[in-house]
Short mmCIF file of C-alpha atoms in Angstrom, two decimals:
data_model
loop_
_atom_site.label_atom_id
_atom_site.label_comp_id
_atom_site.label_asym_id
_atom_site.label_seq_id
_atom_site.Cartn_x
_atom_site.Cartn_y
_atom_site.Cartn_z
CA MET A 1 -3.94 45.45 -45.55
CA ILE A 2 -1.97 43.63 -48.21
CA THR A 3 -2.72 39.94 -48.23
CA CYS A 4 -0.85 37.04 -49.77
CA ASP A 5 -1.49 35.83 -53.28
CA ASN A 6 -4.03 32.98 -53.43
CA SER A 7 -1.25 30.54 -54.26
CA ILE A 8 0.55 31.57 -51.08
CA LYS A 9 -2.44 32.34 -48.87
CA GLN A 10 -3.05 28.67 -48.16
CA ASP A 11 -5.35 27.71 -45.34
CA TYR A 12 -2.90 26.96 -42.52
CA MET A 13 -5.19 24.41 -40.93
CA GLU A 14 -5.43 22.46 -44.17
CA TYR A 15 -1.65 22.40 -44.38
CA LEU A 16 -1.38 21.08 -40.83
CA ASP A 17 -4.05 18.47 -41.52
CA MET A 18 -2.19 17.32 -44.62
CA LYS A 19 1.07 16.97 -42.69
CA SER A 20 -0.48 15.36 -39.63
CA ALA A 21 -0.10 11.59 -39.25
CA GLN A 22 -3.59 11.32 -37.86
CA ARG A 23 -4.97 12.65 -41.16
CA GLY A 24 -3.20 9.98 -43.17
CA LYS A 25 -4.93 7.60 -45.54
CA LYS A 26 -5.36 4.99 -42.81
CA ALA A 27 -7.01 7.31 -40.32
CA ILE A 28 -10.49 6.20 -39.27
CA VAL A 29 -12.80 9.19 -38.98
CA VAL A 30 -16.04 8.28 -37.22
CA GLU A 31 -18.77 10.55 -35.89
CA PRO A 32 -19.10 9.91 -32.14
CA ASP A 33 -22.89 9.71 -32.42
CA SER A 34 -22.66 6.89 -34.95
CA MET A 35 -20.80 4.47 -32.66
CA ASN A 36 -22.10 2.02 -30.05
CA LYS A 37 -25.19 3.48 -28.36
CA HIS A 38 -23.96 2.45 -24.90
CA LEU A 39 -21.13 4.98 -24.97
CA TYR A 40 -21.39 8.12 -22.87
CA ASP A 41 -20.58 11.37 -24.65
CA PHE A 42 -17.04 11.59 -23.24
CA GLN A 43 -16.39 7.93 -24.06
CA ALA A 44 -17.60 8.39 -27.63
CA ASP A 45 -15.47 11.50 -28.17
CA ILE A 46 -12.34 9.88 -26.73
CA THR A 47 -12.88 6.71 -28.79
CA ALA A 48 -13.39 8.73 -31.98
CA TRP A 49 -10.20 10.68 -31.24
CA ALA A 50 -8.26 7.43 -30.66
CA LEU A 51 -9.55 5.96 -33.94
CA GLU A 52 -8.53 9.04 -35.89
CA LYS A 53 -5.16 9.11 -34.17
CA GLY A 54 -4.51 5.44 -35.01
CA ARG A 55 -1.97 4.97 -32.20
CA ALA A 56 -3.22 6.34 -28.90
CA ALA A 57 -3.39 5.87 -25.14
CA ILE A 58 -6.39 6.32 -22.83
CA PHE A 59 -5.45 6.94 -19.19
CA ALA A 60 -8.91 6.76 -17.58
CA ASP A 61 -9.61 5.94 -13.96
CA CYS A 62 -11.28 2.74 -12.74
CA GLY A 63 -14.93 2.48 -13.76
CA LEU A 64 -14.85 5.12 -16.50
CA GLY A 65 -15.51 2.54 -19.21
CA LYS A 66 -12.08 1.71 -20.64
CA THR A 67 -13.29 -1.80 -21.51
CA LEU A 68 -16.22 -0.50 -23.54
CA MET A 69 -14.05 2.12 -25.25
CA GLN A 70 -11.43 -0.41 -26.27
CA LEU A 71 -14.09 -2.86 -27.49
CA VAL A 72 -15.78 -0.18 -29.61
CA TRP A 73 -12.37 0.98 -30.88
CA ALA A 74 -11.52 -2.59 -31.93
CA ASP A 75 -14.96 -3.06 -33.49
CA GLU A 76 -14.62 0.11 -35.58
CA VAL A 77 -11.11 -0.86 -36.72
CA THR A 78 -12.38 -4.24 -37.94
CA ARG A 79 -15.36 -2.62 -39.67
CA HIS A 80 -13.24 -0.09 -41.56
CA THR A 81 -10.28 -2.32 -42.43
CA GLY A 82 -11.76 -5.80 -42.64
CA GLY A 83 -8.80 -7.03 -40.58
CA ASN A 84 -8.47 -8.54 -37.13
CA VAL A 85 -7.69 -6.93 -33.76
CA LEU A 86 -6.06 -8.61 -30.76
CA ILE A 87 -6.93 -7.44 -27.23
CA LEU A 88 -4.34 -8.32 -24.57
CA THR A 89 -5.42 -8.36 -20.92
CA PRO A 90 -4.04 -9.37 -17.51
CA LEU A 91 -4.88 -12.81 -16.17
CA ALA A 92 -8.64 -13.43 -15.65
CA VAL A 93 -9.57 -10.06 -17.16
CA SER A 94 -10.16 -11.70 -20.55
CA TYR A 95 -13.25 -13.48 -19.18
CA GLN A 96 -14.50 -10.18 -17.81
CA THR A 97 -13.95 -8.48 -21.19
CA VAL A 98 -15.88 -11.21 -23.02
CA ARG A 99 -18.84 -10.71 -20.68
CA GLU A 100 -18.73 -6.95 -21.27
CA ALA A 101 -18.63 -7.47 -25.05
CA GLU A 102 -21.71 -9.70 -24.91
CA LYS A 103 -23.54 -7.08 -22.84
CA PHE A 104 -22.78 -4.35 -25.38
CA GLY A 105 -23.46 -6.44 -28.50
CA ILE A 106 -19.88 -6.70 -29.77
CA ASP A 107 -18.72 -10.00 -31.28
CA VAL A 108 -15.47 -11.28 -29.71
CA ALA A 109 -13.79 -14.62 -29.06
CA ARG A 110 -11.34 -15.70 -26.37
CA SER A 111 -8.28 -17.65 -27.49
CA ASN A 112 -5.41 -19.18 -25.53
CA ALA A 113 -3.41 -20.98 -28.21
CA GLY A 114 -3.14 -18.58 -31.13
CA GLU A 115 -6.38 -19.35 -32.94
CA VAL A 116 -8.18 -16.42 -34.57
CA LYS A 117 -11.82 -17.33 -34.01
CA SER A 118 -13.28 -13.87 -34.54
CA GLN A 119 -12.27 -10.51 -35.93
CA ILE A 120 -11.74 -9.40 -32.32
CA THR A 121 -9.67 -11.90 -30.34
CA ILE A 122 -9.04 -11.62 -26.60
CA THR A 123 -6.19 -13.31 -24.74
CA ASN A 124 -3.91 -12.90 -21.72
CA TYR A 125 -0.50 -11.25 -21.95
CA GLU A 126 1.06 -14.57 -20.95
CA ARG A 127 -0.32 -16.17 -24.15
CA LEU A 128 1.05 -13.62 -26.61
CA ASN A 129 3.80 -15.94 -27.85
CA TYR A 130 1.14 -18.22 -29.41
CA PHE A 131 -0.06 -15.49 -31.79
CA ASN A 132 1.25 -14.27 -35.16
CA PRO A 133 1.30 -10.46 -35.50
CA GLY A 134 0.71 -10.86 -39.23
CA ASP A 135 -2.83 -12.02 -38.46
CA PHE A 136 -3.82 -8.62 -37.04
CA VAL A 137 -4.10 -5.04 -38.22
CA GLY A 138 -4.40 -3.68 -34.70
CA ALA A 139 -3.82 -4.47 -31.03
CA VAL A 140 -5.11 -3.25 -27.69
CA CYS A 141 -3.15 -3.45 -24.43
CA ASP A 142 -5.62 -3.44 -21.55
CA GLU A 143 -4.19 -2.27 -18.20
CA SER A 144 -1.10 -1.25 -20.16
CA SER A 145 0.49 0.16 -17.01
CA ILE A 146 1.80 -3.33 -16.33
CA LEU A 147 4.15 -2.92 -19.31
CA LYS A 148 6.62 -1.24 -16.98
CA SER A 149 6.25 -4.07 -14.46
CA PHE A 150 7.13 -6.78 -16.95
CA SER A 151 10.70 -7.90 -17.43
CA GLY A 152 12.57 -6.28 -20.28
CA VAL A 153 12.14 -9.40 -22.40
CA ARG A 154 8.34 -9.49 -22.00
CA ARG A 155 7.94 -5.75 -22.54
CA LYS A 156 10.08 -5.95 -25.68
CA GLU A 157 8.00 -8.90 -26.90
CA ILE A 158 4.79 -6.84 -26.62
CA THR A 159 6.35 -3.78 -28.26
CA MET A 160 7.80 -5.83 -31.11
CA PHE A 161 4.49 -7.66 -31.63
CA MET A 162 2.74 -4.35 -32.34
CA ARG A 163 5.65 -2.69 -34.12
CA LYS A 164 4.27 -2.89 -37.69
CA MET A 165 0.63 -2.29 -36.78
CA TYR A 166 -0.86 1.07 -37.69
CA TYR A 167 -3.67 0.71 -35.14
CA ARG A 168 -2.59 0.49 -31.51
CA LEU A 169 -4.42 1.39 -28.32
CA LEU A 170 -3.18 1.40 -24.73
CA CYS A 171 -5.73 1.58 -21.91
CA THR A 172 -4.99 1.93 -18.21
CA ALA A 173 -5.84 3.96 -15.15
CA THR A 174 -4.04 7.26 -14.66
CA ALA A 175 -0.27 7.06 -14.53
CA ALA A 176 1.57 6.52 -11.25
CA PRO A 177 2.79 9.65 -9.45
CA ASN A 178 6.36 10.71 -10.17
CA ASP A 179 6.77 7.77 -12.53
CA TYR A 180 7.70 8.82 -16.04
CA THR A 181 8.63 5.23 -16.89
CA GLU A 182 5.02 4.46 -17.73
CA LEU A 183 4.79 7.36 -20.15
CA GLY A 184 8.05 6.35 -21.78
CA THR A 185 7.15 2.68 -22.22
CA SER A 186 3.70 3.69 -23.49
CA SER A 187 5.19 6.04 -26.08
CA GLU A 188 7.63 3.36 -27.19
CA ALA A 189 4.89 0.71 -27.49
CA LEU A 190 2.83 3.11 -29.62
CA GLY A 191 5.75 3.80 -31.94
CA TYR A 192 6.43 7.37 -30.91
CA LEU A 193 9.56 8.34 -28.94
CA GLY A 194 11.45 5.49 -27.33
CA TYR A 195 11.82 5.60 -23.55
CA MET A 196 15.45 6.78 -23.63
CA ASP A 197 14.70 9.18 -26.51
CA MET A 198 11.97 10.72 -24.36
CA LEU A 199 14.37 11.17 -21.46
CA ASN A 200 17.07 12.72 -23.62
CA LYS A 201 14.65 15.11 -25.32
CA PHE A 202 12.74 16.43 -22.30
CA PHE A 203 14.75 15.49 -19.20
CA LYS A 204 18.07 16.22 -17.56
CA ASN A 205 20.12 13.62 -15.71
CA ASP A 206 20.95 14.76 -12.18
CA LYS A 207 22.47 11.53 -10.94
CA ASN A 208 24.16 11.89 -7.55
CA ASN A 209 22.86 15.44 -7.24
CA SER A 210 20.45 15.38 -4.29
CA ALA A 211 19.83 19.11 -4.57
CA ALA A 212 18.48 18.85 -8.11
CA GLY A 213 15.61 21.13 -8.88
CA GLY A 214 12.71 20.59 -11.23
CA ARG A 215 9.18 19.51 -10.55
CA PHE A 216 8.89 16.00 -9.23
CA TYR A 217 5.80 16.51 -7.15
CA GLY A 218 7.51 15.44 -3.96
CA LYS A 219 10.28 13.21 -5.22
CA VAL A 220 13.82 13.76 -6.47
CA THR A 221 15.20 11.21 -8.93
CA GLU A 222 18.08 10.97 -11.37
CA TRP A 223 15.97 12.52 -14.13
CA ARG A 224 14.04 15.77 -14.00
CA ILE A 225 12.15 17.70 -16.63
CA LYS A 226 14.28 20.45 -18.12
CA GLY A 227 13.07 23.83 -16.95
CA HIS A 228 12.10 25.01 -20.43
CA ALA A 229 10.68 21.65 -21.50
CA GLU A 230 7.83 21.10 -19.07
CA ILE A 231 5.07 22.56 -21.21
CA PRO A 232 6.39 21.01 -24.47
CA PHE A 233 6.66 17.65 -22.66
CA TRP A 234 3.03 17.60 -21.56
CA ARG A 235 1.88 18.89 -24.94
CA TRP A 236 3.74 15.99 -26.50
CA VAL A 237 2.02 13.53 -24.13
CA CYS A 238 -1.35 15.12 -24.95
CA SER A 239 -0.68 14.59 -28.66
CA TRP A 240 -1.05 10.81 -28.21
CA ALA A 241 -2.88 10.37 -24.87
CA ARG A 242 -6.04 11.41 -23.07
CA ALA A 243 -6.17 11.30 -19.26
CA LEU A 244 -9.05 11.75 -16.83
CA ARG A 245 -10.23 10.67 -13.38
CA LYS A 246 -13.75 11.91 -13.96
CA PRO A 247 -15.60 13.23 -17.04
CA SER A 248 -15.46 16.86 -15.86
CA ASP A 249 -11.66 16.75 -16.11
CA LEU A 250 -12.18 17.09 -19.86
CA GLY A 251 -15.23 19.35 -19.63
CA TYR A 252 -18.04 16.76 -19.53
CA ASP A 253 -20.87 16.16 -17.06
CA ASP A 254 -20.17 13.90 -14.05
CA ARG A 255 -23.86 13.03 -13.62
CA ASP A 256 -23.49 9.22 -13.59
CA PHE A 257 -19.88 9.15 -12.44
CA LYS A 258 -19.84 10.11 -8.80
CA LEU A 259 -17.89 7.93 -6.40
CA LYS A 260 -19.44 6.64 -3.21
CA PRO A 261 -17.65 7.68 0.02
CA LEU A 262 -14.35 5.99 0.85
CA VAL A 263 -13.66 5.35 4.53
CA GLU A 264 -10.03 4.50 5.26
CA GLU A 265 -9.09 3.38 8.75
CA LYS A 266 -5.53 2.69 9.85
CA HIS A 267 -4.93 0.04 12.49
CA LEU A 268 -1.57 0.26 14.23
CA ILE A 269 -1.27 -2.83 16.39
CA ASP A 270 1.29 -3.77 19.01
CA ALA A 271 3.76 -6.53 18.25
CA ARG A 272 3.89 -9.41 20.73
CA SER A 273 7.66 -9.69 20.42
CA VAL A 274 10.53 -7.25 20.05
CA PRO A 275 13.38 -7.34 17.52
CA GLU A 276 16.36 -9.43 18.51
CA GLY A 277 18.83 -7.42 20.58
CA ARG A 278 16.27 -4.76 21.60
CA ILE A 279 14.23 -4.28 24.75
CA CYS A 280 11.29 -2.56 23.04
CA THR A 281 9.73 -2.03 19.61
CA VAL A 282 11.05 0.95 17.63
CA HIS A 283 10.07 2.37 14.28
CA ALA A 284 11.70 0.51 11.41
CA LEU A 285 13.94 3.09 9.76
CA ASN A 286 15.00 1.37 6.55
CA LEU A 287 13.68 -1.25 4.15
CA GLN A 288 15.64 -4.05 5.78
CA GLU A 289 14.20 -3.27 9.22
CA GLN A 290 10.71 -2.92 7.74
CA ARG A 291 10.96 -6.34 6.07
CA GLU A 292 12.11 -7.89 9.33
CA GLU A 293 9.26 -6.19 11.19
CA ARG A 294 6.75 -7.49 8.65
CA LYS A 295 7.98 -11.09 8.86
CA ARG A 296 8.18 -11.02 12.66
CA THR A 297 4.61 -9.78 13.11
CA ILE A 298 2.73 -11.99 10.66
CA PRO A 299 0.56 -13.71 13.32
CA GLU A 300 -0.76 -10.59 15.05
CA ARG A 301 -1.40 -8.73 11.80
CA CYS A 302 -3.26 -11.66 10.24
CA GLU A 303 -5.32 -12.14 13.39
CA LYS A 304 -6.39 -8.49 13.22
CA VAL A 305 -7.47 -8.82 9.59
CA ALA A 306 -9.40 -12.01 10.36
CA GLU A 307 -11.19 -10.12 13.14
CA LEU A 308 -12.06 -7.22 10.83
CA VAL A 309 -13.69 -9.45 8.18
CA GLN A 310 -15.86 -11.37 10.64
CA HIS A 311 -19.17 -10.40 9.09
CA ASP A 312 -21.53 -11.76 6.45
CA ARG A 313 -20.53 -9.45 3.59
CA SER A 314 -17.98 -9.85 0.80
CA ALA A 315 -14.43 -8.86 1.68
CA LEU A 316 -11.21 -8.55 -0.29
CA VAL A 317 -7.95 -9.14 1.58
CA TRP A 318 -4.60 -8.12 0.11
CA CYS A 319 -1.32 -9.54 1.42
CA HIS A 320 2.30 -9.55 0.22
CA LEU A 321 3.95 -12.66 1.71
CA ASN A 322 3.13 -16.32 1.11
CA GLU A 323 3.09 -16.91 4.87
CA GLU A 324 0.49 -14.16 5.28
CA GLY A 325 -1.77 -15.71 2.65
CA ARG A 326 -1.59 -19.19 4.13
CA LEU A 327 -2.29 -18.02 7.68
CA LEU A 328 -5.16 -15.78 6.62
CA ASN A 329 -6.69 -18.72 4.76
CA LYS A 330 -6.62 -20.74 7.99
CA LEU A 331 -7.95 -17.94 10.19
CA ILE A 332 -10.88 -17.01 7.89
CA PRO A 333 -13.05 -20.15 7.48
CA ASP A 334 -14.94 -19.13 4.32
CA ALA A 335 -11.99 -17.53 2.52
CA VAL A 336 -10.30 -18.63 -0.71
CA GLU A 337 -6.69 -17.77 -1.47
CA VAL A 338 -5.35 -17.08 -4.96
CA SER A 339 -1.63 -17.75 -4.80
CA GLY A 340 1.24 -17.68 -7.26
CA ALA A 341 1.43 -21.48 -7.12
CA ASP A 342 -2.06 -21.82 -8.63
CA SER A 343 -2.37 -22.58 -12.32
CA ASP A 344 -3.70 -19.81 -14.56
CA GLU A 345 -6.96 -21.72 -14.94
CA SER A 346 -7.32 -22.09 -11.17
CA LYS A 347 -6.64 -18.40 -10.57
CA GLU A 348 -9.23 -17.37 -13.12
CA GLN A 349 -11.85 -19.71 -11.65
CA LYS A 350 -11.27 -18.40 -8.12
CA PHE A 351 -11.56 -14.80 -9.29
CA MET A 352 -14.79 -15.59 -11.13
CA ASP A 353 -16.22 -17.39 -8.08
CA PHE A 354 -15.59 -14.27 -6.00
CA VAL A 355 -17.26 -12.03 -8.59
CA SER A 356 -20.29 -14.31 -8.79
CA GLY A 357 -20.66 -14.47 -5.01
CA LYS A 358 -19.72 -18.12 -4.56
CA THR A 359 -16.75 -17.02 -2.45
CA ARG A 360 -17.28 -14.50 0.37
CA VAL A 361 -13.66 -13.57 1.18
CA LEU A 362 -10.88 -13.51 -1.40
CA ILE A 363 -7.22 -13.43 -0.33
CA THR A 364 -4.50 -12.59 -2.84
CA LYS A 365 -1.54 -10.33 -3.62
CA PRO A 366 -1.75 -7.04 -5.55
CA LYS A 367 0.77 -8.34 -8.08
CA ILE A 368 -1.58 -11.26 -8.85
CA GLY A 369 -5.03 -9.67 -8.84
CA GLY A 370 -4.43 -5.94 -8.64
CA TRP A 371 -4.91 -5.16 -12.33
CA GLY A 372 -8.12 -4.72 -14.29
CA LEU A 373 -10.50 -6.90 -12.28
CA ASN A 374 -13.88 -5.43 -11.34
CA PHE A 375 -14.92 -6.31 -7.77
CA GLN A 376 -17.52 -3.58 -7.37
CA HIS A 377 -19.87 -6.06 -5.67
CA CYS A 378 -17.49 -5.92 -2.68
CA ALA A 379 -17.36 -2.90 -0.36
CA HIS A 380 -14.81 -3.99 2.23
CA VAL A 381 -11.05 -4.10 1.66
CA ALA A 382 -8.36 -5.12 4.16
CA ILE A 383 -4.74 -4.59 3.21
CA PHE A 384 -1.21 -4.70 4.58
CA PRO A 385 0.50 -1.52 3.31
CA SER A 386 3.69 -1.31 1.27
CA HIS A 387 5.69 1.63 -0.07
CA SER A 388 4.08 1.30 -3.51
CA PHE A 389 1.31 3.87 -3.76
CA GLU A 390 0.33 2.63 -7.22
CA GLN A 391 -0.06 -0.89 -5.84
CA TYR A 392 -2.20 0.40 -2.96
CA TYR A 393 -4.26 2.59 -5.30
CA GLN A 394 -4.96 -0.24 -7.73
CA ALA A 395 -5.85 -2.64 -4.90
CA VAL A 396 -8.40 -0.23 -3.42
CA ARG A 397 -9.83 0.71 -6.83
CA ARG A 398 -10.80 -2.88 -7.58
CA CYS A 399 -13.78 -2.13 -5.31
CA TRP A 400 -13.94 1.67 -4.99
CA ARG A 401 -14.80 2.58 -8.55
CA PHE A 402 -17.55 4.14 -10.62
CA GLY A 403 -20.43 1.66 -10.53
CA GLN A 404 -19.94 0.78 -6.85
CA GLN A 405 -23.32 1.17 -5.09
CA LYS A 406 -22.11 1.33 -1.48
CA PRO A 407 -19.55 3.30 0.54
CA VAL A 408 -16.27 1.38 0.61
CA LYS A 409 -14.43 0.63 3.86
CA VAL A 410 -10.66 0.13 3.67
CA ASP A 411 -8.86 -1.26 6.74
CA VAL A 412 -5.09 -0.80 6.59
CA VAL A 413 -3.30 -3.01 9.13
CA ALA A 414 0.30 -2.54 10.27
CA THR A 415 2.35 -2.50 13.45
CA GLU A 416 3.74 0.51 15.28
CA GLY A 417 7.13 -0.35 13.84
CA GLU A 418 5.77 0.21 10.30
CA ARG A 419 4.47 3.71 10.97
CA ARG A 420 6.90 5.18 8.43
CA VAL A 421 5.23 3.12 5.69
CA PHE A 422 1.97 4.94 6.45
CA GLU A 423 3.73 8.29 6.35
CA ASN A 424 5.32 7.46 2.98
CA LEU A 425 1.98 6.38 1.49
CA ASP A 426 0.33 9.59 2.70
CA ALA A 427 3.08 11.66 1.09
CA LYS A 428 2.75 9.76 -2.20
CA ALA A 429 -1.04 10.15 -2.17
CA LYS A 430 -0.63 13.90 -1.84
CA ALA A 431 1.96 13.92 -4.63
CA ALA A 432 -0.41 11.93 -6.84
CA ASP A 433 -3.21 14.46 -6.36
CA GLU A 434 -0.85 17.34 -7.14
CA MET A 435 0.51 15.65 -10.23
CA PHE A 436 -2.91 14.81 -11.60
CA THR A 437 -4.17 18.34 -11.03
CA ARG A 438 -1.26 19.56 -13.15
CA LEU A 439 -1.81 16.78 -15.69
CA VAL A 440 -5.44 17.83 -16.19
CA GLU A 441 -4.35 21.46 -16.69
CA TYR A 442 -1.79 20.44 -19.29
CA MET A 443 -4.27 18.05 -20.91
CA ARG A 444 -6.75 20.88 -21.44
CA GLU A 445 -4.01 23.19 -22.71
CA GLY A 446 -2.71 20.41 -24.94
CA GLN A 447 -6.12 19.80 -26.46
CA ALA A 448 -6.48 23.51 -27.20
CA PHE A 449 -2.96 23.59 -28.66
CA GLU A 450 -3.72 20.51 -30.78
CA ARG A 451 -6.81 22.25 -32.16
CA ASN A 452 -4.55 25.22 -32.95
CA ASP A 453 -6.74 27.55 -30.91
CA HIS A 454 -3.66 29.71 -30.42
CA TYR A 455 -3.11 30.25 -34.14
CA PRO A 456 -5.08 32.27 -36.70
CA LYS A 457 -7.07 30.29 -39.21
CA ARG A 458 -5.39 32.09 -42.11
CA GLU A 459 -2.02 33.69 -42.47
CA GLU A 460 -1.96 37.27 -43.70
CA MET A 461 0.97 39.42 -44.73
CA PRO A 462 1.58 42.33 -42.32
CA SER A 463 0.48 45.75 -43.64
CA TRP A 464 3.98 47.20 -43.64
CA LEU A 465 5.26 44.79 -46.32
#
């Protein structure tokens, strides 16, 4: 065999490393074993990968240690650069993060008005406008999935705040099923492809074409992945993100990460009244009819929830309407409601009282308390369903998470007229499982591709030349 001259026969891996952004001068290369001793092996490996990458996302399910990983990531960035890191969290989660940092021996400080009291500063998203991006070399977005829920102005504010930072980390639970928005906004916040650039590169617009093909895992939308672009798309995602619902998804041992049983019970109750102009209750067929059904049946649904939480254990009750929250608060004597009208300080105090056991029953809305909070001391959830599977999933996972010591009971309460909401949630749950199964497959393939397992270590000239 005739091989290349030494000047030409360059190690291909070295060339790729030289060209790769993650091997740039600012890359932080840390041995996983040398980091915080509290990290599990999969947490240490993912954190080391995120440090070397510089700008990365960790999509890890509830209870897999995202808080510890982001704290260690921030700690290593400050150690290697001497600069400061800002950690942004949803409301009340900042207190929780501070407690976790103290437990794991990491020095942090909470700030609400822009002061930099420590190399690692923690604040709520709502307080971002008080801070100067020039004071930080890196930023962490905890529960970054809420980026897509923010208004365009707020999302742009967060993205622009981090725009010139080399070190950026997004942490959230696994992405919502059929929702590529989260991947697009994450990529944009990290400084990779913008959301619309992502769509134009990997997707095709099938607006007004209900027969569009493509894989949507149960849902047809305006945009679908181009037939030839599915594998390149997921390889691209894997180049800046790691996703897992349990350690074994990425080849690790699940020994300490096994969920307790989840018992879901659906309660379809009869309405005491019928819709105006009808002689009997019928299934609500569209969103307007479902909203009317929900408003009309507030008393009987709330009474059922109050009945279900009549015990001496902690319970978490999720509602969607202000009228539901107020009535539940009256019907459940030892309950505390966290409402949108409460000040930020009041909301945080009520959440902390529930975590500490001072409050037995907490009533709130998923959009207020459904992100990031750890209620693993509670093993009973009661909820009124909506069409948002992600909202339902996050609400349940506040309690049903790794670290929960008891089986979790979830009571879902609706009327016969809302039966289609149940059916839609079931379909979305199935779609989510299918999508994540595929995501794990692509993640493993992507990791192998990123390691260049499919390429020879050295290039050689073919013998016929």
